[in-house]
Amino acid sequence: MRQSDVRDSRRAAGGPDGGRGRIPEQRKGDGDGPSHGHRRAGKAPRRRRHRILRWFAIILAVLIVGTAGAGYLYYRHLNSNIKTDKLNIGEHHAAKPTPNAAGQTPLNILLIGSDARDSKENQKLGGAKETFGGTPLADVQMLVHLSADRSNMSVVSMPRDTLLTLPKCTDPKTGTEYPATLGRRMTNESLGRGGPGCTVATWEQLTGIHIDHFMMVDFAGVVSMADAIGGVPVCVDANIYSKDSSGHGSGLKLAKGTHPVKGKQALQWLRTRYGFEDGSDIARTKAQHMYMNSMVRQLRENATITNPGKLRSLAEEATKALHVDEGLDTVKKLYDLSNELKKPAPDRITMTTMPFVYVGARVAPKPGDADKLFRLVRDDIALDGKDKKKSPPKESDDPAAPDAEIAVQVENGTRTAQQPAQQGRANQVAGILTGAGFTKATADQQQLLSEEKTVIRFPSVDLEGDAQRVAKSLGIPLSSVKQSTDVSGVTLVVGADWRLGNTYPKTAADDDKTPDTALALNGSDKKACMKVNRNFTW
């Protein structure tokens, strides 16, 4: 379906969310060639080409600005190049993470790639003229999680056609309200519901992860930035030519082995679908992850950007390409962010894809595995499994008050991406507490949250003992008792791990292991090589 057809169908349905409850039809093409449904091959409109570059442009833009920033911060006009928008324009915001023992907190950045073709530069790079000024889609979405101690980084990619219930969003510029969808819609539609702040709201609603910043970019100037780092080594296990008999494909042509790609070849690698593995978007995501890891290694090991004139030009291009939240509105702030992102070594960077299941021609978060991946990120647990083993939480030195004097607010957090909240669960658990002697336990009837694991939060150290006493009475591990300024008293959020029953379930031994379905790739893996489909060899 063409973009104009999508807009017409929405108008026909009435309102900005026309067609609610309906699974939208797949738009033809995915940037590399024809597509029937989610993974198969129709003719790809030019507007889809290169869109998978956006994630690369964002990361590289930050690194370039960071590299050039120290020498060019005095160029104040660079700040005026940067476009800004509100961070979260949804109704609900995920709770901020609790600082670690050293007072440090994680940093979460949502990278968004827009398919907008609203400039002559983007049109020249493959945009179809009939889509000029159309409603943009967030066709690339990647969450970058930098650990609290800055020792490791985790990246989670979400397929663009993931079906989710989109939250209510309000456009900060026009005041237009987009109601929450009654049925599931493709997640890339969130960008057209008031801007990138709605994409942030969608992620926070799904994952429960607090997002600190977003960075959105189009791809004007990406080629020059790719050239500046001197090429990125990529590997194929056989000769590849990404063209079929009908002319579909990126045109990538490489001999078996490892080769540095830049310029046009870099674009071809990042958008190649035909020729890699089964020709799916998932295979293309693997290639993008390999490229990103290799690029980071190149920037760390071979600092090729030394020409002052080129640095200035790249800083100019990078700031023009960026659209960020209001917390990243200056080159200085981008420079500071780049310094944080450089801290993890490549062997502590893990690239993953959100575990998914097929829903017809679309996908949805895989029950269990997707929630687990989000929980690991939310709890700041390294996806590479190299976190130091943590000592069991110590019991509070502050003695707990008598059970009957401990006020406990119980909230229902059993909602997940796949299941609605378990009705009445807060009342049920409050009743369990009351029966155990916590007569001041009450249920919050208003809050319907999303927590994969049951958690008990307390606002200050003088209530830690009380919170731990509640945990012990229910058999909840002390590791699930966390201090948080988002609550005013001892608050028990019943998670999706305890939807039924009077007894809290035991935790599995491998609870902190990254699911195999996340397709994890380590940043130091220099042997990673894309498998070539035998129908695309030469």
Coordinates of C-alpha atoms in Angstrom, one line a residue, residues 85-86 88-91 167-179 193-195 197-198:
D85 CA 11.2 17.9 20.6
K86 CA 9.6 16.8 23.8
N88 CA 7.6 11.7 26.1
I89 CA 4.2 12.9 25.1
G90 CA 2.2 9.9 26.4
E91 CA 0.1 9.7 29.5
P167 CA -0.7 4.7 23.9
K168 CA -2.6 8.0 24.0
C169 CA -0.3 10.8 22.8
T170 CA -0.7 14.6 22.5
D171 CA 1.1 16.5 19.8
P172 CA 3.1 19.2 21.7
K173 CA 3.0 21.6 18.8
T174 CA -0.7 21.4 17.7
G175 CA -2.4 20.0 20.8
T176 CA -3.9 17.2 18.7
E177 CA -4.8 14.2 20.8
Y178 CA -4.3 10.7 19.4
P179 CA -6.3 8.2 21.6
R193 CA 1.0 10.3 16.4
G194 CA 2.6 13.6 17.6
G195 CA 6.2 12.9 16.9
G197 CA 7.8 11.5 21.9
C198 CA 5.0 9.1 21.1

